[in-house]
Short mmCIF file of C-alpha atoms in Angstrom, two decimals:
data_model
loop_
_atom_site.label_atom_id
_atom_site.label_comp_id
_atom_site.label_asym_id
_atom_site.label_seq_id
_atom_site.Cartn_x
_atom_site.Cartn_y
_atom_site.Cartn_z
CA UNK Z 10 8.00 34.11 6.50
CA UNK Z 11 4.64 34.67 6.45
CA UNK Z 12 4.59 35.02 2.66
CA UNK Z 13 5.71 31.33 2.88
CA UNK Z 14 3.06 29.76 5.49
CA UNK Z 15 0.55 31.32 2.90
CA UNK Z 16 2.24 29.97 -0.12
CA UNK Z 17 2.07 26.04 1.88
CA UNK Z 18 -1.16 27.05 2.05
CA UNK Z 19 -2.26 27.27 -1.21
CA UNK Z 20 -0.30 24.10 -1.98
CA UNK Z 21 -2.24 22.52 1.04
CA UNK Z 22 -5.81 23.24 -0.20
CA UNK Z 23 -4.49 22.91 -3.80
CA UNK Z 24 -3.28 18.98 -3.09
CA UNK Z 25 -6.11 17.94 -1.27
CA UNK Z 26 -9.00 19.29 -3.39
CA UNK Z 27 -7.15 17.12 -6.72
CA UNK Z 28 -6.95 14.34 -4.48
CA UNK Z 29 -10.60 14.81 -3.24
CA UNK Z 30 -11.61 15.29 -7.03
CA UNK Z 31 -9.96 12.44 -8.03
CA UNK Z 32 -11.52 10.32 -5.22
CA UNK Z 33 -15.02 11.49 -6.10
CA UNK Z 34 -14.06 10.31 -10.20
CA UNK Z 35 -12.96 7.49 -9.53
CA UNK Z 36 -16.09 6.44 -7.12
CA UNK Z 37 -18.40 8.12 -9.48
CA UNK Z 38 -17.40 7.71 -13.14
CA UNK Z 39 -19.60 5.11 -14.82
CA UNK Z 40 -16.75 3.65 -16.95
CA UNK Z 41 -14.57 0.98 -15.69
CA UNK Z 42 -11.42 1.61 -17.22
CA UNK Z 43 -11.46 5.22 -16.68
CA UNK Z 44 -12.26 4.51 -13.07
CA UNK Z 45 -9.33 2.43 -12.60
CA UNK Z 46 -7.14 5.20 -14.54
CA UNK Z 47 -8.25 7.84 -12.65
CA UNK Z 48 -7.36 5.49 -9.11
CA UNK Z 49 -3.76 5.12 -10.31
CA UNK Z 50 -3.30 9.11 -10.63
CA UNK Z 51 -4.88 9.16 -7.11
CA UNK Z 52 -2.21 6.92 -5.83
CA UNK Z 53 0.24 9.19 -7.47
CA UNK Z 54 -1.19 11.94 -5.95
CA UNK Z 55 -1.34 10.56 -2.58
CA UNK Z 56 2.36 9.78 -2.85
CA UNK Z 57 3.02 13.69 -3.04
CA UNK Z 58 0.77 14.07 0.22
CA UNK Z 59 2.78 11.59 1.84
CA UNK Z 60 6.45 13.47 1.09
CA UNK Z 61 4.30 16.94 2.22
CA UNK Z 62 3.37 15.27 5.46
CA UNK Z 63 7.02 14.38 6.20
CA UNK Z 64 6.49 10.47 5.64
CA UNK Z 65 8.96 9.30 3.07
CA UNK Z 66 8.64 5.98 3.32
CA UNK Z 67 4.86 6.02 2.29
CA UNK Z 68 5.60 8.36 -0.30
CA UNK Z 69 7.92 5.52 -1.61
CA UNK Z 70 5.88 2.57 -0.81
CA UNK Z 71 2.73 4.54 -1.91
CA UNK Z 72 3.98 5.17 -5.76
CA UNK Z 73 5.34 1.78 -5.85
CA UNK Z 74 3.34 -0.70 -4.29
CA UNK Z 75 -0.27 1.42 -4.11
CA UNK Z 76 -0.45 3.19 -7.52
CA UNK Z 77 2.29 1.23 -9.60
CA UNK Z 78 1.22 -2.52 -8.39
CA UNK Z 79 -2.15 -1.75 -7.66
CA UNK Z 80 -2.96 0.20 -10.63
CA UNK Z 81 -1.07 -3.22 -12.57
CA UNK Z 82 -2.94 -5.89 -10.61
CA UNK Z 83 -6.02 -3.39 -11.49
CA UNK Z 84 -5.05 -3.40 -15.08
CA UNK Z 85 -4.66 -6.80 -15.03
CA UNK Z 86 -8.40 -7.42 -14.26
CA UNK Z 87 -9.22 -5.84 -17.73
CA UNK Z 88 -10.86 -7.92 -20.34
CA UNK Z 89 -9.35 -7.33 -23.69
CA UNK Z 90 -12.16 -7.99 -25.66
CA UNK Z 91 -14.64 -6.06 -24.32
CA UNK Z 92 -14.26 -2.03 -24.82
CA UNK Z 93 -16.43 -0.14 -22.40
CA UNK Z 94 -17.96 -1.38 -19.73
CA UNK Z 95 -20.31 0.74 -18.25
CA UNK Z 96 -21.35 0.49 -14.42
CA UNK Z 97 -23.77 2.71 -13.26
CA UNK Z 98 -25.14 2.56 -9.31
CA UNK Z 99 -27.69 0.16 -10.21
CA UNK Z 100 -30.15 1.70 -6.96
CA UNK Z 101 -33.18 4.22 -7.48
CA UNK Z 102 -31.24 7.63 -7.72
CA UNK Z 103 -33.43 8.71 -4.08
CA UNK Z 104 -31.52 5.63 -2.50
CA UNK Z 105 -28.11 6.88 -3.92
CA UNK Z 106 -28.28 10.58 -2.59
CA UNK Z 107 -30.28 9.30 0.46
CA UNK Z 108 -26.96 6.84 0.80
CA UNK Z 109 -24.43 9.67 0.12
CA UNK Z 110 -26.49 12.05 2.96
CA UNK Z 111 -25.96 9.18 5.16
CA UNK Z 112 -22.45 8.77 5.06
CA UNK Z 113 -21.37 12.23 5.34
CA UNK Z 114 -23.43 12.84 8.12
CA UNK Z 115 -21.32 9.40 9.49
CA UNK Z 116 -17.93 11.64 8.72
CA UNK Z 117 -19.03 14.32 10.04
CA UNK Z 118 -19.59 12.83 13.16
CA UNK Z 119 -16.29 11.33 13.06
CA UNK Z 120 -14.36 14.51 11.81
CA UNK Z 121 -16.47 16.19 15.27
CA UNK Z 122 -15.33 12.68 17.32
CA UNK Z 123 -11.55 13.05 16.16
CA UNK Z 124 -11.20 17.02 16.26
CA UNK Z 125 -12.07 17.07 19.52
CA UNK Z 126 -9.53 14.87 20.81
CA UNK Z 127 -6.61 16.18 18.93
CA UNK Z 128 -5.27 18.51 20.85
CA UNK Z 129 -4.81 15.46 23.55
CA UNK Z 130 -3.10 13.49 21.65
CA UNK Z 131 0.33 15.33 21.85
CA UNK Z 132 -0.07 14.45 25.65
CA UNK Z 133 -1.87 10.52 26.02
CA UNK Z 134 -0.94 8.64 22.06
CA UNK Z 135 2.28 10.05 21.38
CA UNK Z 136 5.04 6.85 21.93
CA UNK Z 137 7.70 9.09 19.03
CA UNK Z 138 9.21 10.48 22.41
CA UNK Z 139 9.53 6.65 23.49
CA UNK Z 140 10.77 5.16 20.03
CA UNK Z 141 13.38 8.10 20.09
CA UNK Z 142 14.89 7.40 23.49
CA UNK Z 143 15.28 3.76 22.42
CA UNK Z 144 16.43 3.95 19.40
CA UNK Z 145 19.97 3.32 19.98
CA UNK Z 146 19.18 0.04 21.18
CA UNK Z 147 17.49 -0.58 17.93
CA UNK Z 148 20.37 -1.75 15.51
CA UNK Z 149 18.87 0.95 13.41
CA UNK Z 150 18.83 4.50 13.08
CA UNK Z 151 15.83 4.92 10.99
CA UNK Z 152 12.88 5.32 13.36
CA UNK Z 153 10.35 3.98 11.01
CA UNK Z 154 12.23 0.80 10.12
CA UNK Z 155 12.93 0.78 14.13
CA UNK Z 156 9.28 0.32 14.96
CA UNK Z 157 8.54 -1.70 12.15
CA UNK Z 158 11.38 -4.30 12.77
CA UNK Z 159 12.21 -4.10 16.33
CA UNK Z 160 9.67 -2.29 18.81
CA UNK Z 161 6.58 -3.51 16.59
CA UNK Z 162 8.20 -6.49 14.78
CA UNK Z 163 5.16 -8.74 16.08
CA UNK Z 164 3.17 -6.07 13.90
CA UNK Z 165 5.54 -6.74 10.68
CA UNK Z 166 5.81 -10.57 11.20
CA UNK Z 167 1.99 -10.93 10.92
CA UNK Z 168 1.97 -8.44 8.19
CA UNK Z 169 4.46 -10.76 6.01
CA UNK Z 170 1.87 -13.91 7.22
CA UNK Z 171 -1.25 -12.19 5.53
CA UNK Z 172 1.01 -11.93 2.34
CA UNK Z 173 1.41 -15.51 2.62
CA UNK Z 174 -1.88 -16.05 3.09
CA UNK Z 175 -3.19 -13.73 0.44
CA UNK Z 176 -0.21 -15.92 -2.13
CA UNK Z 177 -1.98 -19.70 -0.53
CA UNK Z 178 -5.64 -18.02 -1.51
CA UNK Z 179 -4.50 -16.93 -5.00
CA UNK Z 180 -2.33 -20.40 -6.31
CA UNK Z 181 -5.47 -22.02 -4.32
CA UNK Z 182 -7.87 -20.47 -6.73
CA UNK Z 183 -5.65 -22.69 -9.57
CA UNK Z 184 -5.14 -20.94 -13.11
CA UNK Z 185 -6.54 -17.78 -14.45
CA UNK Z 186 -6.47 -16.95 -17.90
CA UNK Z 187 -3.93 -14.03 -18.18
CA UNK Z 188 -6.11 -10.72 -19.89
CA UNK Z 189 -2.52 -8.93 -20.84
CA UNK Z 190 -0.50 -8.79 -23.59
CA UNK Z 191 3.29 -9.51 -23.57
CA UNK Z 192 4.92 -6.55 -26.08
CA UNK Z 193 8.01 -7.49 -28.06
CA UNK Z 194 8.97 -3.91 -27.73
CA UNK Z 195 8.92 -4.29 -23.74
CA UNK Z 196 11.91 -6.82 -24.01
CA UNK Z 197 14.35 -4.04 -24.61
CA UNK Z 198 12.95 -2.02 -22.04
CA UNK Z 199 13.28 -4.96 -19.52
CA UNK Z 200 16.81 -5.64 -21.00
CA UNK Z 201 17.69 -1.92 -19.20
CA UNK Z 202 15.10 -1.46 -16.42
CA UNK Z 203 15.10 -5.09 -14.91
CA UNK Z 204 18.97 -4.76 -14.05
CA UNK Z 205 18.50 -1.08 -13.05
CA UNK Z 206 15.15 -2.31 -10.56
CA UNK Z 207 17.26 -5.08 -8.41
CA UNK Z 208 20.02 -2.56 -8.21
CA UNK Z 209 17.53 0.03 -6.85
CA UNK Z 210 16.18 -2.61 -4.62
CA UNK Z 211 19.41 -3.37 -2.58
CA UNK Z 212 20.26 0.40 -2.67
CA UNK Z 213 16.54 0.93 -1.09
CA UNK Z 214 16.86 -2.20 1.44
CA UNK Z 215 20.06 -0.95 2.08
CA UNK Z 216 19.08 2.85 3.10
CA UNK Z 217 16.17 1.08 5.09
CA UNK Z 218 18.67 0.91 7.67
CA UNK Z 219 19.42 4.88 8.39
CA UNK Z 220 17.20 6.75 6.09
CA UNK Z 221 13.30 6.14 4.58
CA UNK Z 222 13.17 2.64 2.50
CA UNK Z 223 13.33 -0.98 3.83
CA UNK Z 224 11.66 -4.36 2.88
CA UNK Z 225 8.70 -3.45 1.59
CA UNK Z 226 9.53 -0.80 -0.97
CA UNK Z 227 12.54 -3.03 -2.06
CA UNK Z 228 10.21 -6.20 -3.00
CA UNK Z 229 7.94 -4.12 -4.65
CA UNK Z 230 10.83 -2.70 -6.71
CA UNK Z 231 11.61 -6.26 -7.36
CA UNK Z 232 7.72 -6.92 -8.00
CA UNK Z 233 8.32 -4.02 -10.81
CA UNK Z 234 11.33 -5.85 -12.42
CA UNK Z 235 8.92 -9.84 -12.42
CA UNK Z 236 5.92 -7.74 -13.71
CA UNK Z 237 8.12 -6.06 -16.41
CA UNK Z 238 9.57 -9.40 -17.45
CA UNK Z 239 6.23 -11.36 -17.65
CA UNK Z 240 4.79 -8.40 -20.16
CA UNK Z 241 8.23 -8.62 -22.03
CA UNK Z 242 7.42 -12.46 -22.83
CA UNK Z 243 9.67 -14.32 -19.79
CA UNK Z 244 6.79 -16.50 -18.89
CA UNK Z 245 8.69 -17.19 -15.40
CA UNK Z 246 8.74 -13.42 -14.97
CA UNK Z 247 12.32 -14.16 -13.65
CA UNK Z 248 10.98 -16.43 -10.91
CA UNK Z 249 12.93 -19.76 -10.79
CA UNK Z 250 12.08 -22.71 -12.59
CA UNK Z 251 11.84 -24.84 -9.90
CA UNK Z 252 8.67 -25.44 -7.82
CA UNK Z 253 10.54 -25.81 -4.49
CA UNK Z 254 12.35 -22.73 -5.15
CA UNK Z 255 9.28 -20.81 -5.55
CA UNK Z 256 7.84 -22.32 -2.52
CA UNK Z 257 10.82 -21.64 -0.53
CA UNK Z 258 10.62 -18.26 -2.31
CA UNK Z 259 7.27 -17.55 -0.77
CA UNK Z 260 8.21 -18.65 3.19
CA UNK Z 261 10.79 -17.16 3.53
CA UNK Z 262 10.29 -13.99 4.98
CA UNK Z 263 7.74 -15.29 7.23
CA UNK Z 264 9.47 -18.57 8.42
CA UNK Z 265 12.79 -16.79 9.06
CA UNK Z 266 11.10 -14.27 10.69
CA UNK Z 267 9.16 -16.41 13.35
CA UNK Z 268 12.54 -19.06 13.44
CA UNK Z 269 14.51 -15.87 14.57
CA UNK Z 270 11.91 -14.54 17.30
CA UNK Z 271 11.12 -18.68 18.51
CA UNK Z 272 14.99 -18.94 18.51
CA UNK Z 273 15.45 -15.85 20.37
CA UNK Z 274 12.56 -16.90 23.17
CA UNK Z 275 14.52 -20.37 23.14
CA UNK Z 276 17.53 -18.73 24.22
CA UNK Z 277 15.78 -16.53 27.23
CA UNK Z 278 15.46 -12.73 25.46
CA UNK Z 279 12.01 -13.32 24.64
CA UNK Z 280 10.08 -13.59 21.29
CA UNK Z 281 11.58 -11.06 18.93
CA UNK Z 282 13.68 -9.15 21.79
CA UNK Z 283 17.01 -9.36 19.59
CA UNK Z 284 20.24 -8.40 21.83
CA UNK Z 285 21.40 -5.20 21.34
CA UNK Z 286 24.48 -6.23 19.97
CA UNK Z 287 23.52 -8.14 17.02
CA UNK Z 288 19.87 -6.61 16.46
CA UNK Z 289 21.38 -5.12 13.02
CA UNK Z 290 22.30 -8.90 11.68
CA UNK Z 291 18.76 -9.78 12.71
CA UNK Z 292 17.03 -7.45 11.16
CA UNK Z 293 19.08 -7.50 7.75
CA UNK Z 294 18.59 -11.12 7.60
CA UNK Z 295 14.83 -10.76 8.24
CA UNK Z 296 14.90 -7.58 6.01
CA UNK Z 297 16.27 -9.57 3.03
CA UNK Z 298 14.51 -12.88 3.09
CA UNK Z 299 11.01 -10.71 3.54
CA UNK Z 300 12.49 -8.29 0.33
CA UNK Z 301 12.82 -11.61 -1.27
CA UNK Z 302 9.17 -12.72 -0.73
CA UNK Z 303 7.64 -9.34 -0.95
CA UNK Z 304 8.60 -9.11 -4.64
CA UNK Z 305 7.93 -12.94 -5.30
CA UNK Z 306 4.26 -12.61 -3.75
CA UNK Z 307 3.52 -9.88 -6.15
CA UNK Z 308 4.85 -10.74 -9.08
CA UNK Z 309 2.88 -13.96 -8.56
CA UNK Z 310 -0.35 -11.86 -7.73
CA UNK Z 311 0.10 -10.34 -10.90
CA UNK Z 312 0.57 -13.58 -12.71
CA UNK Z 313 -2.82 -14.98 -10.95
CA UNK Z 314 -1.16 -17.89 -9.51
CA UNK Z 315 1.89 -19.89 -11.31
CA UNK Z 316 0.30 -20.99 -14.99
CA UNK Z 317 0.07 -24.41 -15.09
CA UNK Z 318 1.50 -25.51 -18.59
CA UNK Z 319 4.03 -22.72 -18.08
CA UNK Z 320 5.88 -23.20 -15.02
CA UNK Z 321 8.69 -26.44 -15.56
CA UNK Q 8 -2.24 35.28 1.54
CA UNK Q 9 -1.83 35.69 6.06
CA UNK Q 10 -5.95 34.50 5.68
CA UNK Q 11 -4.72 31.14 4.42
CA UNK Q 12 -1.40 30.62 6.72
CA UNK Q 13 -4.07 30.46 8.95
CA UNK Q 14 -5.40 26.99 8.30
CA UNK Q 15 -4.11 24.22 10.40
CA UNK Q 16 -2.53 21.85 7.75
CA UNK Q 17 -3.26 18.65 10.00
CA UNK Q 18 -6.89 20.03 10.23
CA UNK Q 19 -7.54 19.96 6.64
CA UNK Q 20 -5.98 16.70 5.93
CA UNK Q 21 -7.83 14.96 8.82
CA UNK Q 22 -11.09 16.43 7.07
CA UNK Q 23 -9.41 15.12 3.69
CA UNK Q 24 -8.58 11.68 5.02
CA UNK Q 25 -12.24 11.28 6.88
CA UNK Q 26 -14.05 12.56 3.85
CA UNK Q 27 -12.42 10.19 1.69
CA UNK Q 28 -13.20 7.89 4.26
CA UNK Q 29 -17.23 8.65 3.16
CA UNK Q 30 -16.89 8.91 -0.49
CA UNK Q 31 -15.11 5.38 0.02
CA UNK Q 32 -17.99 3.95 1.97
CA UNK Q 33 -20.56 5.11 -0.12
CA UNK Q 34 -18.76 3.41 -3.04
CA UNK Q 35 -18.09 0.21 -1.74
CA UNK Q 36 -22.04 -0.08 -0.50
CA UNK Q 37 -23.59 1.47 -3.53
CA UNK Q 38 -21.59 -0.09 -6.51
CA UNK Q 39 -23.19 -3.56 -7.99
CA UNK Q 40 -19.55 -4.51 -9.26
CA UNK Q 41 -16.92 -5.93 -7.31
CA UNK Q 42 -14.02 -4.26 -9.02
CA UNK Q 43 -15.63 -1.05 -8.46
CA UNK Q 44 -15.85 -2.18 -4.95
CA UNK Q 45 -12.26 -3.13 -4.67
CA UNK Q 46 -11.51 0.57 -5.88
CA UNK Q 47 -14.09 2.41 -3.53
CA UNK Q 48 -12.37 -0.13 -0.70
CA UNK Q 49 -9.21 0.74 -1.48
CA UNK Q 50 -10.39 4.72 -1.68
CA UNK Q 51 -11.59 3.87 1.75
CA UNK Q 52 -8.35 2.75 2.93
CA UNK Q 53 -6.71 5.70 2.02
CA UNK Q 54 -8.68 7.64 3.94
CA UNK Q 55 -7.94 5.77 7.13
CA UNK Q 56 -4.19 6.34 6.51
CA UNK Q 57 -4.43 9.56 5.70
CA UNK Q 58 -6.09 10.15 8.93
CA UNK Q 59 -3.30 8.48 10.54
CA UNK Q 60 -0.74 10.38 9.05
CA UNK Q 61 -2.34 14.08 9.48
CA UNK Q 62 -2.12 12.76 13.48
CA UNK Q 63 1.20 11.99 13.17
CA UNK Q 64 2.60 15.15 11.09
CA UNK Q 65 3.58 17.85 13.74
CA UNK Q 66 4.15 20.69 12.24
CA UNK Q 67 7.20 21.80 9.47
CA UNK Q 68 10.18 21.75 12.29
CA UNK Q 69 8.83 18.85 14.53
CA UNK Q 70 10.04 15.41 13.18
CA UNK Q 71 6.64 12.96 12.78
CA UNK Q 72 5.88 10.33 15.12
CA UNK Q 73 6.97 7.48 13.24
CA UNK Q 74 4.68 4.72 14.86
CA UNK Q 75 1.56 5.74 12.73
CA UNK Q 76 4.15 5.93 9.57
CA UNK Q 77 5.12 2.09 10.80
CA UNK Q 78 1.25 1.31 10.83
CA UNK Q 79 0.70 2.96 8.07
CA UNK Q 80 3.37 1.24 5.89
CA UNK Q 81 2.02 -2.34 7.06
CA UNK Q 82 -1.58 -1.39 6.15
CA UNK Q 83 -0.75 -0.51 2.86
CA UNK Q 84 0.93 -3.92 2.11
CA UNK Q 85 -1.78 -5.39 3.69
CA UNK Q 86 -4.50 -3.42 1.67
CA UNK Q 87 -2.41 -4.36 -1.64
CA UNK Q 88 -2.22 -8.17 -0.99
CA UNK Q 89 -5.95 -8.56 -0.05
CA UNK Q 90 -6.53 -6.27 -3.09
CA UNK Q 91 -4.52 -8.80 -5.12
CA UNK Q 92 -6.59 -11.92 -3.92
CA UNK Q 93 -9.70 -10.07 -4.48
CA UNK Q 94 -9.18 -9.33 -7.76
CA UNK Q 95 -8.05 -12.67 -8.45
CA UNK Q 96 -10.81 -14.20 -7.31
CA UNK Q 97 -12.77 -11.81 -9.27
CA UNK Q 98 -11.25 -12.93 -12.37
CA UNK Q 99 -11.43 -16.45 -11.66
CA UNK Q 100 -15.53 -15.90 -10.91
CA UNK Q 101 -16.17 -14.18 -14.63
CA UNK Q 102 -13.84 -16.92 -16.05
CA UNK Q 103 -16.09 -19.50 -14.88
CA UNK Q 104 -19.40 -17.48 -15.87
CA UNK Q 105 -17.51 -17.00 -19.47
CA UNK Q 106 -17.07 -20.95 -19.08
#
């Protein structure tokens, strides 16, 4: 037994001083591309930390939607023609250390701040004893997806509404000239993967239900499949053709979302207080729609917008 | 081996997530380029969740409190779509300096 604490241990101090190493690289490097690079394997790593911390659903959302999409949206950002690009702090090398000083003196305070008031926290922040006793009423048995979609749906609704917003900002911005390459040799990957992705999507929004998964990891799994597309050539990225679609596409999860809580305030429960009978329904039909616009948003993100002279 | 059992896992990774936290700051203010700003941001970020979740873990046969996981989850989504438009708009400003 105690052979084992000690073993968790070494994996503890082991995990965080890669992902503290990579951090540092990634801040520090002076090349642009490595930097990126060395970001993705962070996200990777941070995924582990996640599943060692008992939180599978970050683990999940972390490789797919921090390292995988970020690292491609990162990627993206790349200019082709240019080979290294060098970026050095530009500041007198005093200012720099005086700078880094500064701010660890700043986390040390906070580390002092937030140590301190740990061992309180068991008795004043904790609300898992509270999700727990009403999760029954929840229409799901996964407390995570509970919270997000029931107790704290207010929380998820606005979430899906800065998605939106983030979408409006980036077709607002109009065309950007795409800096990747489509591969011919990626359309026979896509030919296997893309089917395999929206299968693993529904299985994911599926599980959301009872076990980790849900909305988010789904539409970034269907992000995955629109990104791989796009690089194999599809310039819709498997998007539909048709503008209103799109648009439709994009709403969804947020206008279903706030029809089904004004609907439900209508009817006297109160805004997003779905009766305990039908709360599942609810919250697969919200799940679905926001899966839906989830992976749309992204793929789009990726894309920089809709092209112009593409898009029929 | 019984020397290292005794470090409080939620310790270190509250001192991981807060130090990240620093290096993340000190990126963000120090770097002239905004994509190495978006990454120091983002490094930043992580730190805050990983805060979050060190609170939340309780130990290998306590389950976690899942409201910081639900927080957690919505920040990241967050994080990724303001990343997105960031970046966008990064590309769109060196198109237009390329113009």
């Amino acid at each position: 037994m105690n052979l084992l604490d000690g073993l968790w241990g070494v994996l503890d101090l082991l995990l965080v001083a890669v992902l503290l190493l990579l951090a540092v690289a990634a801040v520090l490097s002076s090349d642009r591309r490595r930097s990126m690079m060395l970001f993705i394997v962070f996200g990777l790593v941070l995924a582990l930390v996640w599943a060692r911390l008992h939180a599978p659903d970050i683990a999940l959302a972390e490789a797919a939607i921090g390292a995988g999409l970020g690292g491609a949206l990162l990627m993206a950002t790349l200019r082709r023609d240019t080979h290294q690009q060098t970026d050095r702090f530009p500041q007198h090398p005093a200012l720099v250390w005086g700078a880094g000083v500064l701010v660890m003196v700043l986390g040390t305070a906070i580390a002092w701040g937030l140590l301190s008031i740990l061992p309180t926290v068991e008795q004043t922040w904790r609300k898992g004893a509270a999700v727990d006793a009403q999760l029954a009423f929840s229409g799901v048995s996964h407390p995570v997806t509970a919270v997000l979609l029931n107790f704290r749906a207010w929380d998820t609704l606005l979430e899906l509404a800065v998605l939106l917003a983030a979408i409006l900002g980036i077709r607002a911005l109009g065309y950007v000239r795409a800096t990747y390459v489509t591969e011919a040799a990626f359309s026979q990957l896509a030919v296997w993967l893309v089917p395999l992705l929206i299968l693993m999507a529904g299985y994911i929004l599926w599980a959301g239900a009872h076990s980790p998964g849900g909305a988010f990891q789904a539409g970034a799994l269907l992000a995955g499949a629109g990104i791989l597309l796009r690089l194999a050539g599809y310039s819709s990225a498997g998007l539909p053709t048709a503008r209103w679609l799109v648009r439709l596409g994009l709403v969804a999860g947020t206008g279903v979302f706030l029809l089904v809580g004004l609907g439900l305030l209508g009817w006297g429960q109160g805004f997003l207080h779905y009766p305990v009978a039908y709360a599942k329904w609810w919250i697969l039909l919200i799940e679905m729609l926001a899966t839906v616009s989830i992976g749309m948003t992204l793929t789009l993100a990726f894309m920089g917008g809709i092209p112009q002279k593409e898009a029929a | 081996m019984a020397g290292l059992s005794a470090i409080n896992p939620q310790f270190l990774y509250v001192c991981a997530g807060i130090f990240l936290f620093a290096i993340g700051l000190w990126g963000t203010w120090l770097h002239a380029h905004y994509v190495r700003k978006i990454i120091s941001l983002n490094v930043m970020g992580a730190g805050v969740f990983l805060t979050l979740i060190a609170v939340a873990y309780r130990g290998e046969n306590l389950p976690p409190d899942p409201v910081p996981h639900a927080l957690v989850l919505t920040g990241i989504v967050v994080a990724v779509s303001a990343t997105a438009l960031a970046l966008v708009i990064i590309r769109r400003l060196e198109d237009a300096a390329n113009e």
